[in-house]
Short mmCIF file of C-alpha atoms in Angstrom, two decimals:
data_model
loop_
_atom_site.label_atom_id
_atom_site.label_comp_id
_atom_site.label_asym_id
_atom_site.label_seq_id
_atom_site.Cartn_x
_atom_site.Cartn_y
_atom_site.Cartn_z
CA MET A 1 43.41 -33.99 -68.12
CA THR A 2 42.12 -31.90 -70.58
CA ASP A 3 39.80 -28.85 -70.11
CA ARG A 4 36.68 -28.74 -72.14
CA THR A 5 33.47 -26.50 -72.10
CA ILE A 6 29.51 -28.18 -72.14
CA ASP A 7 27.92 -26.77 -74.84
CA MET A 8 24.43 -24.98 -73.54
CA PRO A 9 22.46 -27.55 -73.42
CA ASP A 10 18.56 -26.95 -74.46
CA ARG A 11 15.23 -27.03 -72.92
CA GLN A 12 14.40 -30.20 -74.07
CA GLU A 13 17.26 -32.07 -72.60
CA VAL A 14 16.83 -29.77 -69.34
CA ASP A 15 13.49 -30.87 -68.91
CA ALA A 16 14.91 -34.38 -69.73
CA THR A 17 17.58 -34.61 -67.18
CA PHE A 18 14.69 -33.18 -64.45
CA ARG A 19 12.11 -36.13 -65.55
CA LYS A 20 15.21 -38.43 -64.92
CA VAL A 21 15.92 -37.62 -61.42
CA ALA A 22 12.09 -37.49 -60.92
CA TRP A 23 11.85 -40.89 -61.95
CA ARG A 24 14.55 -42.07 -59.82
CA LEU A 25 13.58 -40.18 -56.29
CA VAL A 26 10.19 -39.71 -56.42
CA PRO A 27 8.34 -42.75 -56.16
CA ILE A 28 10.95 -44.27 -53.51
CA LEU A 29 9.81 -41.25 -51.64
CA MET A 30 5.98 -41.39 -52.33
CA LEU A 31 6.38 -44.56 -51.24
CA ALA A 32 7.49 -43.80 -47.78
CA TYR A 33 5.00 -41.15 -47.18
CA VAL A 34 2.50 -43.30 -48.30
CA LEU A 35 3.36 -45.99 -45.40
CA ALA A 36 3.74 -43.18 -43.06
CA PHE A 37 0.14 -41.55 -43.90
CA ILE A 38 -1.32 -45.59 -43.93
CA ASP A 39 0.55 -45.80 -40.44
CA ARG A 40 -0.56 -42.99 -38.80
CA GLY A 41 -4.15 -43.19 -40.02
CA ASN A 42 -5.22 -46.88 -39.67
CA VAL A 43 -6.05 -45.76 -35.89
CA GLY A 44 -9.14 -44.35 -38.08
CA PHE A 45 -9.90 -47.42 -39.00
CA ALA A 46 -9.00 -49.58 -35.84
CA LYS A 47 -11.09 -47.36 -34.04
CA LEU A 48 -14.91 -48.84 -35.76
CA GLN A 49 -13.89 -51.77 -33.41
CA PHE A 50 -11.29 -51.00 -30.60
CA MET A 51 -13.23 -48.50 -28.58
CA GLY A 52 -16.10 -51.13 -27.85
CA ASP A 53 -12.69 -53.82 -27.22
CA LEU A 54 -10.81 -51.52 -24.62
CA HIS A 55 -13.68 -49.04 -23.87
CA PHE A 56 -11.58 -46.31 -24.51
CA SER A 57 -14.22 -42.81 -24.67
CA GLU A 58 -13.83 -40.63 -27.68
CA ALA A 59 -11.40 -38.05 -25.74
CA THR A 60 -9.43 -41.02 -25.07
CA PHE A 61 -9.20 -41.12 -28.75
CA GLY A 62 -8.87 -37.33 -29.43
CA LEU A 63 -6.22 -36.69 -27.50
CA GLY A 64 -4.00 -40.15 -28.59
CA GLY A 65 -4.92 -39.50 -32.31
CA GLY A 66 -3.36 -35.83 -31.11
CA LEU A 67 -0.20 -37.59 -29.44
CA PHE A 68 1.08 -38.06 -32.38
CA TYR A 69 1.59 -34.62 -33.44
CA LEU A 70 3.08 -33.37 -29.70
CA GLY A 71 5.90 -36.21 -30.54
CA TYR A 72 6.08 -35.34 -33.96
CA SER A 73 6.71 -31.33 -33.07
CA VAL A 74 9.29 -32.46 -30.86
CA PHE A 75 11.37 -33.93 -31.98
CA GLU A 76 10.86 -32.18 -35.70
CA ILE A 77 13.46 -29.46 -35.81
CA PRO A 78 16.31 -31.74 -33.92
CA SER A 79 15.34 -34.66 -36.76
CA ASN A 80 15.86 -31.70 -39.91
CA LEU A 81 19.38 -29.96 -38.40
CA TRP A 82 20.60 -33.71 -38.01
CA LEU A 83 19.34 -35.04 -41.55
CA ALA A 84 21.41 -31.90 -42.69
CA ARG A 85 24.43 -32.74 -41.24
CA ILE A 86 24.37 -36.96 -41.95
CA GLY A 87 22.22 -37.20 -44.99
CA ALA A 88 18.81 -38.20 -46.11
CA ARG A 89 19.31 -42.20 -46.53
CA THR A 90 21.08 -42.60 -42.56
CA THR A 91 17.63 -40.73 -41.37
CA LEU A 92 15.44 -42.26 -43.37
CA LEU A 93 16.23 -45.58 -42.72
CA ARG A 94 16.68 -44.54 -38.97
CA ILE A 95 12.75 -43.28 -38.77
CA MET A 96 11.24 -45.80 -41.31
CA ILE A 97 12.15 -48.86 -39.07
CA CYS A 98 11.38 -46.92 -35.94
CA TRP A 99 7.99 -46.12 -36.86
CA GLY A 100 7.20 -49.25 -37.98
CA LEU A 101 8.10 -50.76 -35.20
CA CYS A 102 5.71 -48.16 -32.97
CA SER A 103 3.19 -48.98 -35.58
CA ALA A 104 3.27 -52.28 -35.26
CA ALA A 105 3.35 -52.53 -31.56
CA LEU A 106 -0.01 -50.97 -31.29
CA ALA A 107 -1.55 -53.76 -32.02
CA PHE A 108 -0.78 -54.68 -27.99
CA MET A 109 -1.99 -52.07 -25.67
CA THR A 110 -4.93 -53.31 -23.63
CA ALA A 111 -5.28 -49.36 -22.15
CA PRO A 112 -5.17 -45.99 -22.91
CA SER A 113 -1.88 -45.23 -21.00
CA HIS A 114 -0.03 -48.00 -23.95
CA TYR A 115 -2.42 -45.40 -26.17
CA TYR A 116 -0.86 -42.43 -25.61
CA ILE A 117 2.41 -43.80 -25.12
CA LEU A 118 2.64 -45.31 -28.49
CA ARG A 119 0.96 -42.94 -30.21
CA PHE A 120 3.60 -40.27 -28.96
CA LEU A 121 6.24 -42.28 -30.43
CA LEU A 122 4.94 -42.81 -33.60
CA GLY A 123 4.92 -39.29 -34.40
CA ALA A 124 8.59 -38.93 -32.00
CA ALA A 125 9.57 -41.88 -34.50
CA GLU A 126 8.39 -40.16 -37.85
CA ALA A 127 9.25 -36.72 -36.33
CA GLY A 128 12.13 -35.15 -39.23
CA LEU A 129 10.04 -37.52 -42.47
CA PHE A 130 7.97 -34.63 -44.37
CA PRO A 131 10.84 -31.18 -43.74
CA GLY A 132 13.10 -34.00 -44.27
CA VAL A 133 11.74 -34.33 -47.82
CA LEU A 134 10.94 -30.73 -48.54
CA PHE A 135 14.65 -30.10 -47.63
CA TYR A 136 16.12 -33.04 -49.55
CA LEU A 137 14.02 -31.54 -52.72
CA THR A 138 16.06 -28.01 -52.39
CA THR A 139 19.24 -29.95 -53.25
CA TRP A 140 18.52 -31.10 -56.20
CA ILE A 141 15.36 -29.60 -58.03
CA PRO A 142 15.24 -25.36 -58.66
CA PRO A 143 12.41 -23.53 -56.99
CA SER A 144 10.77 -23.34 -60.71
CA ARG A 145 9.86 -26.96 -60.46
CA ARG A 146 9.26 -27.48 -56.85
CA SER A 147 5.80 -26.98 -57.01
CA GLN A 148 5.56 -30.00 -59.33
CA PHE A 149 7.69 -31.95 -57.42
CA THR A 150 6.43 -31.37 -54.16
CA ALA A 151 3.06 -31.69 -55.01
CA LEU A 152 3.55 -35.07 -56.96
CA PHE A 153 5.45 -36.31 -53.86
CA MET A 154 2.71 -35.16 -51.34
CA SER A 155 0.55 -37.13 -53.57
CA ALA A 156 1.21 -39.77 -51.70
CA ILE A 157 -0.92 -38.75 -48.67
CA ALA A 158 -4.12 -38.81 -51.16
CA ILE A 159 -1.90 -42.32 -52.99
CA SER A 160 -2.28 -43.25 -49.01
CA GLY A 161 -6.21 -42.61 -48.88
CA ILE A 162 -6.89 -44.87 -52.17
CA VAL A 163 -4.95 -47.82 -51.00
CA SER A 164 -5.65 -47.37 -46.75
CA GLY A 165 -9.33 -47.41 -46.87
CA PRO A 166 -10.54 -50.57 -49.09
CA LEU A 167 -7.61 -52.14 -47.13
CA SER A 168 -7.95 -51.43 -43.93
CA GLY A 169 -11.64 -52.53 -44.41
CA ALA A 170 -10.64 -55.51 -45.66
CA ILE A 171 -8.87 -56.58 -43.01
CA LEU A 172 -10.60 -55.42 -40.25
CA GLY A 173 -13.41 -58.23 -41.68
CA ALA A 174 -11.15 -60.78 -42.81
CA THR A 175 -9.14 -61.39 -39.68
CA ASP A 176 -10.74 -60.57 -36.89
CA GLY A 177 -10.67 -63.48 -34.35
CA LEU A 178 -7.73 -64.56 -36.75
CA LEU A 179 -4.92 -67.08 -34.37
CA GLY A 180 -7.38 -65.41 -31.31
CA LEU A 181 -5.97 -61.67 -32.33
CA LYS A 182 -8.79 -59.37 -33.22
CA GLY A 183 -8.90 -57.55 -36.68
CA TRP A 184 -7.93 -54.65 -35.58
CA GLN A 185 -4.84 -55.98 -34.23
CA TRP A 186 -3.69 -57.88 -37.15
CA LEU A 187 -4.01 -53.82 -39.32
CA PHE A 188 -1.42 -52.32 -36.73
CA LEU A 189 0.37 -55.35 -37.99
CA ILE A 190 0.34 -55.69 -41.19
CA GLU A 191 0.44 -51.85 -41.82
CA GLY A 192 3.34 -51.52 -39.71
CA LEU A 193 5.59 -53.68 -39.91
CA PRO A 194 6.30 -53.48 -43.72
CA SER A 195 7.70 -49.20 -42.81
CA ALA A 196 10.45 -50.98 -41.65
CA LEU A 197 11.60 -53.34 -44.62
CA THR A 198 10.74 -50.42 -47.39
CA GLY A 199 13.52 -47.88 -44.48
CA ILE A 200 16.08 -50.65 -45.74
CA VAL A 201 15.55 -50.34 -49.12
CA ILE A 202 15.72 -46.60 -49.29
CA TYR A 203 18.85 -47.21 -47.76
CA LEU A 204 19.91 -49.09 -50.88
CA VAL A 205 18.71 -47.33 -53.91
CA LEU A 206 18.80 -42.79 -52.44
CA ALA A 207 21.14 -41.20 -52.88
CA ASP A 208 21.74 -37.80 -50.61
CA SER A 209 23.05 -35.55 -53.25
CA PRO A 210 23.66 -35.28 -57.07
CA GLN A 211 27.08 -35.17 -56.48
CA THR A 212 27.11 -38.81 -54.90
CA ALA A 213 24.35 -40.48 -57.48
CA LYS A 214 26.61 -42.98 -59.45
CA TRP A 215 23.34 -42.71 -61.48
CA LEU A 216 24.35 -39.29 -63.06
CA SER A 217 26.36 -38.45 -66.33
CA ALA A 218 28.97 -36.10 -65.86
CA ARG A 219 26.66 -33.91 -68.14
CA GLU A 220 23.32 -34.67 -66.58
CA LEU A 221 25.04 -33.18 -63.32
CA GLY A 222 26.60 -30.26 -65.09
CA ILE A 223 22.54 -29.64 -65.72
CA ILE A 224 20.97 -29.91 -62.70
CA THR A 225 23.50 -27.75 -60.80
CA GLY A 226 24.07 -25.14 -62.93
CA GLU A 227 19.96 -25.12 -62.70
CA LEU A 228 20.18 -24.96 -59.30
CA GLN A 229 22.45 -22.50 -59.15
CA SER A 230 21.03 -19.88 -61.92
CA GLU A 231 17.75 -20.20 -59.65
CA ALA A 232 20.12 -19.24 -56.50
CA ASN A 233 21.06 -16.23 -57.86
CA THR A 234 18.23 -15.31 -59.06
CA GLY A 235 16.86 -14.76 -55.35
CA GLN A 236 19.95 -15.23 -53.29
CA GLN A 237 19.38 -11.12 -52.12
CA GLN A 238 15.86 -11.87 -50.69
CA ARG A 239 16.98 -15.52 -48.63
CA GLN A 240 18.23 -16.23 -45.27
CA HIS A 241 20.83 -18.87 -45.18
CA HIS A 242 21.28 -19.32 -41.20
CA PHE A 243 18.45 -20.33 -38.95
CA ALA A 244 19.59 -17.62 -35.63
CA ALA A 245 18.52 -14.85 -39.04
CA ALA A 246 15.77 -16.96 -40.24
CA LEU A 247 14.01 -16.53 -36.70
CA ARG A 248 14.39 -12.72 -36.85
CA ASP A 249 11.95 -12.98 -40.27
CA LYS A 250 8.01 -12.72 -39.31
CA ARG A 251 7.29 -14.09 -42.38
CA LEU A 252 8.44 -18.11 -41.11
CA TYR A 253 5.30 -16.80 -37.77
CA LEU A 254 3.01 -16.22 -40.92
CA LEU A 255 3.58 -19.35 -42.78
CA ALA A 256 4.37 -22.06 -39.48
CA GLY A 257 0.03 -19.61 -38.83
CA MET A 258 -0.27 -21.17 -42.21
CA SER A 259 0.85 -24.67 -40.96
CA VAL A 260 -1.32 -24.84 -38.41
CA GLY A 261 -4.38 -24.33 -40.10
CA LEU A 262 -3.32 -27.11 -43.01
CA ILE A 263 -1.25 -29.28 -40.98
CA ALA A 264 -3.97 -29.38 -38.22
CA GLY A 265 -7.18 -29.79 -40.67
CA GLY A 266 -5.94 -32.58 -43.15
CA ALA A 267 -4.90 -34.44 -40.22
CA GLY A 268 -8.18 -34.45 -38.71
CA ILE A 269 -9.75 -36.19 -42.77
CA PRO A 270 -7.86 -39.36 -41.97
CA LEU A 271 -8.86 -39.43 -38.61
CA TRP A 272 -12.15 -39.00 -38.57
CA LEU A 273 -13.28 -39.76 -41.53
CA PRO A 274 -14.73 -43.20 -40.71
CA THR A 275 -16.52 -42.16 -38.17
CA ILE A 276 -17.95 -39.44 -39.53
CA LEU A 277 -19.18 -42.13 -42.87
CA ARG A 278 -20.18 -44.68 -39.93
CA GLY A 279 -21.99 -41.47 -38.92
CA THR A 280 -23.88 -41.10 -42.04
CA GLY A 281 -25.81 -44.80 -41.19
CA ILE A 282 -23.18 -47.28 -42.59
CA ARG A 283 -22.03 -50.19 -40.55
CA ASP A 284 -19.66 -52.23 -42.83
CA SER A 285 -16.17 -51.46 -42.20
CA PHE A 286 -15.43 -53.13 -45.82
CA THR A 287 -17.77 -50.28 -47.63
CA ILE A 288 -16.79 -47.49 -44.92
CA GLY A 289 -13.17 -48.67 -46.50
CA LEU A 290 -14.71 -48.24 -49.83
CA LEU A 291 -16.34 -44.90 -49.62
CA SER A 292 -13.25 -43.63 -48.01
CA ALA A 293 -10.92 -43.70 -50.84
CA ILE A 294 -13.42 -41.73 -53.25
CA PRO A 295 -12.02 -38.45 -51.69
CA TYR A 296 -8.83 -39.43 -52.49
CA ILE A 297 -9.08 -40.54 -55.83
CA ILE A 298 -10.81 -36.85 -56.58
CA ALA A 299 -8.31 -35.54 -55.15
CA VAL A 300 -4.72 -36.99 -55.65
CA VAL A 301 -6.34 -35.09 -59.90
CA VAL A 302 -6.83 -32.10 -58.50
CA GLN A 303 -3.62 -31.22 -56.03
CA GLN A 304 -1.26 -31.76 -59.56
CA LEU A 305 -3.67 -29.65 -61.73
CA VAL A 306 -3.29 -27.09 -58.99
CA ALA A 307 0.45 -27.14 -58.72
CA ARG A 308 0.76 -27.06 -62.42
CA SER A 309 -1.00 -24.05 -62.61
CA SER A 310 1.25 -22.46 -59.54
CA ASP A 311 4.25 -22.93 -61.30
CA ARG A 312 2.69 -21.68 -64.92
CA LEU A 313 1.78 -18.06 -63.36
CA ARG A 314 4.79 -18.68 -59.96
CA GLU A 315 1.91 -17.58 -57.78
CA ARG A 316 1.88 -19.55 -54.45
CA ARG A 317 0.04 -17.73 -51.93
CA TRP A 318 -3.69 -17.79 -53.48
CA HIS A 319 -3.14 -21.36 -54.29
CA ALA A 320 -2.48 -22.09 -51.63
CA ALA A 321 -5.08 -20.51 -49.41
CA VAL A 322 -8.07 -20.28 -51.85
CA PRO A 323 -8.20 -24.50 -51.88
CA THR A 324 -7.44 -24.44 -48.02
CA LEU A 325 -10.95 -21.74 -47.95
CA LEU A 326 -12.35 -24.17 -49.40
CA CYS A 327 -11.33 -27.29 -47.77
CA ALA A 328 -12.67 -25.29 -44.45
CA PHE A 329 -16.39 -24.11 -45.75
CA CYS A 330 -16.89 -27.99 -46.67
CA TRP A 331 -16.32 -28.78 -42.97
CA MET A 332 -18.55 -26.58 -41.68
CA LEU A 333 -21.04 -27.64 -43.99
CA LEU A 334 -20.44 -31.21 -43.22
CA PRO A 335 -23.02 -31.35 -39.74
CA GLN A 336 -25.97 -29.91 -42.14
CA ALA A 337 -25.33 -33.62 -44.46
CA MET A 338 -25.09 -36.01 -41.57
CA SER A 339 -28.40 -38.19 -43.06
CA HIS A 340 -27.79 -37.94 -46.58
CA PRO A 341 -24.86 -40.59 -46.63
CA TRP A 342 -23.41 -39.28 -50.50
CA MET A 343 -23.93 -35.76 -50.10
CA ALA A 344 -21.25 -36.13 -47.09
CA VAL A 345 -18.99 -38.56 -49.62
CA SER A 346 -19.19 -34.83 -52.13
CA LEU A 347 -18.86 -32.69 -49.24
CA LEU A 348 -15.36 -35.07 -47.64
CA THR A 349 -14.32 -35.04 -51.70
CA VAL A 350 -14.50 -31.58 -52.14
CA MET A 351 -12.82 -30.71 -48.97
CA THR A 352 -10.43 -33.67 -49.41
CA ALA A 353 -9.61 -32.09 -52.87
CA GLY A 354 -8.61 -28.51 -51.30
CA TYR A 355 -6.32 -29.78 -48.49
CA LEU A 356 -4.41 -31.72 -50.88
CA GLY A 357 -4.31 -29.23 -53.62
CA ALA A 358 -3.12 -26.46 -51.41
CA THR A 359 -0.23 -28.47 -50.49
CA GLY A 360 1.89 -28.27 -53.65
CA PRO A 361 2.15 -24.77 -53.54
CA PHE A 362 2.35 -23.87 -50.28
CA TRP A 363 5.17 -25.69 -48.82
CA THR A 364 7.25 -24.41 -51.96
CA MET A 365 6.45 -21.09 -50.35
CA PRO A 366 9.34 -21.91 -47.76
CA SER A 367 12.11 -22.16 -49.70
CA LEU A 368 11.13 -18.92 -51.37
CA TYR A 369 12.88 -17.07 -48.00
CA LEU A 370 15.13 -19.80 -46.96
CA SER A 371 18.56 -21.65 -47.98
CA GLY A 372 20.95 -23.88 -46.69
CA SER A 373 20.71 -24.41 -43.01
CA ALA A 374 17.75 -21.85 -42.54
CA ALA A 375 15.69 -24.40 -45.07
CA ALA A 376 16.27 -27.43 -43.29
CA GLY A 377 15.25 -25.80 -39.63
CA GLY A 378 12.69 -23.00 -40.96
CA ILE A 379 10.87 -25.65 -42.91
CA ALA A 380 11.22 -28.47 -39.27
CA LEU A 381 9.56 -24.34 -37.59
CA ILE A 382 6.85 -24.30 -39.97
CA THR A 383 6.14 -28.09 -39.66
CA THR A 384 6.37 -28.23 -35.53
CA CYS A 385 3.94 -25.20 -35.38
CA GLY A 386 1.40 -27.27 -38.15
CA GLY A 387 2.24 -30.49 -35.71
CA ILE A 388 1.36 -28.22 -32.17
CA GLY A 389 -1.93 -27.92 -34.30
CA ALA A 390 -2.51 -30.55 -35.03
CA PHE A 391 -2.66 -32.56 -31.82
CA PHE A 392 -4.57 -29.66 -30.04
CA ALA A 393 -7.43 -29.74 -32.28
CA PRO A 394 -8.53 -33.73 -31.81
CA THR A 395 -7.56 -33.55 -28.64
CA LEU A 396 -10.65 -30.62 -28.27
CA VAL A 397 -12.54 -32.34 -31.10
CA GLY A 398 -12.39 -35.40 -28.98
CA TRP A 399 -13.23 -33.54 -25.52
CA MET A 400 -16.19 -31.52 -27.17
CA THR A 401 -17.52 -34.85 -29.18
CA THR A 402 -17.13 -36.98 -25.28
CA ALA A 403 -19.13 -33.85 -23.40
CA THR A 404 -22.22 -32.74 -25.96
CA GLY A 405 -22.61 -36.57 -27.77
CA SER A 406 -21.71 -34.88 -31.36
CA LEU A 407 -19.29 -34.82 -33.74
CA THR A 408 -20.71 -31.24 -34.75
CA TYR A 409 -18.55 -28.62 -32.45
CA GLY A 410 -15.14 -30.24 -33.86
CA LEU A 411 -16.20 -30.14 -37.50
CA TYR A 412 -16.94 -26.12 -37.04
CA ALA A 413 -13.94 -26.40 -34.98
CA TYR A 414 -11.86 -27.71 -37.38
CA GLY A 415 -13.00 -24.97 -40.50
CA ALA A 416 -12.39 -22.10 -38.94
CA ILE A 417 -8.92 -23.43 -37.82
CA MET A 418 -7.54 -23.85 -41.10
CA ALA A 419 -9.99 -20.50 -42.51
CA LEU A 420 -7.70 -18.36 -40.31
CA GLY A 421 -3.76 -20.32 -40.86
CA ALA A 422 -5.28 -19.30 -44.73
CA VAL A 423 -5.95 -15.27 -44.01
CA VAL A 424 -3.42 -15.07 -42.16
CA MET A 425 -1.18 -16.42 -44.34
CA LEU A 426 -2.48 -14.35 -47.10
CA VAL A 427 -2.52 -11.06 -44.93
CA GLY A 428 1.18 -11.76 -43.99
CA THR A 429 3.25 -12.88 -47.27
CA ARG A 430 1.28 -9.94 -48.78
CA PRO A 431 4.02 -9.30 -52.36
CA ASN A 432 6.51 -6.82 -52.79
CA GLY A 433 9.33 -5.90 -53.51
CA SER A 434 11.76 -8.52 -51.46
CA ALA A 435 9.69 -11.19 -51.31
CA THR A 436 8.01 -11.96 -54.28
CA ALA A 437 10.85 -12.18 -56.82
CA THR A 438 10.44 -16.15 -57.18
CA ALA A 439 6.71 -15.84 -58.04
CA GLN A 440 7.80 -12.97 -61.25
CA PRO A 441 7.78 -15.05 -64.14
CA HIS A 442 11.30 -15.27 -65.29
CA GLU A 443 12.28 -13.89 -68.53
CA GLY A 444 13.65 -16.07 -71.45
CA GLU A 445 15.00 -20.08 -70.52
CA LEU A 446 17.35 -20.61 -67.62
CA ARG A 447 21.11 -21.74 -68.28
CA LEU A 448 24.09 -22.92 -67.24
CA ALA A 449 26.18 -20.29 -66.05
CA ALA A 450 29.43 -21.47 -65.57
CA LYS A 451 32.02 -23.66 -68.09
CA GLN A 452 31.85 -27.50 -66.82
CA ARG A 453 34.93 -29.05 -66.12
CA VAL A 454 35.18 -33.34 -66.66
CA ASP A 455 38.36 -35.20 -66.98
CA VAL A 456 38.89 -37.56 -70.02
#
């Protein structure tokens, strides 16, 4: 046993280490999130067939669409706090197997009660996935790099939209009547069961922390640990470390207000996008699927550009608020575009790009104020509030659509919710000495602060 001091790594070596981390972690986490969004949003495409087969009303559809988020919200905080104790691998294994089976079971619903129960259970099964991954990334990635990692992970939302639309449209058209099952039944089966299998793959591939990652060298582990420690020390004074203390910080609730607008408005896109496109006069399911991919193709590029700008300027508030307000504006313009298919597709594209553009910067903000168990519980609380908003929004929109015979007022409601959330966040998290230390540019390059002990 000998002691040896590892020399200071240069920026290229640090960048190379985190690129290695990105290639190891992000693809498998993105796959999980792609499948999650396909399974939570494919009901919007299945709706094109099962509404007539099962004689569901728009109010029934909206309530079931929202119940997913109620189940998600009820179990999100317990799931994320449990993740901090048992690790990401076991948590994601449990989440993905349960939600995959719940999604596939929707193929056999015959009554509104079945739809309600399974959508609630689907949300309960998936609870903790998103905040759990955000918390997991805080144990690997320092704040100065986190927005890009977060946006890269969340590009899975756009990828799911690119894949899900054409895939769902093709399944609906190609499998209807196969082996006595409707196309919408095959849709749930084909898109649900792979999620359960992916959970097993994630369990085998992921490491719970850098310290348990066998694929990291001792020097790479030292670089990651040093970067995390260096930036943790920079922001140590303004962070809450315990969940109980975090609950007394008003910024937590203001971020939750933004979460309500962002999650509710964003969740409405896959839920109602196929209906909006059919409302413009398009009838073919496969064409609707192809057109629904266009907004996500543009949005995935915008998402990464906004995240890079946010990291480069070390600014989060406006990078989150401006795209959200743009999305809100497009929601409100959609009723005027319903008779013009390409105008509707254009607005849906800008709207989707705005929603996804805001995600990277916004979901980096909670970790600016929270760390330790407060980060796990605080992020889950913020997303739980967003989930509650996402429950009420489609329920309200479905009721208004049934009552008025038009989706117009529902589209206005989505826009208003998103705009209000952005304003609340901007007003409540104004820059000051205690809140935005990480928003200011660091002077010089970050370096390892301590010696690394190596066993030889």
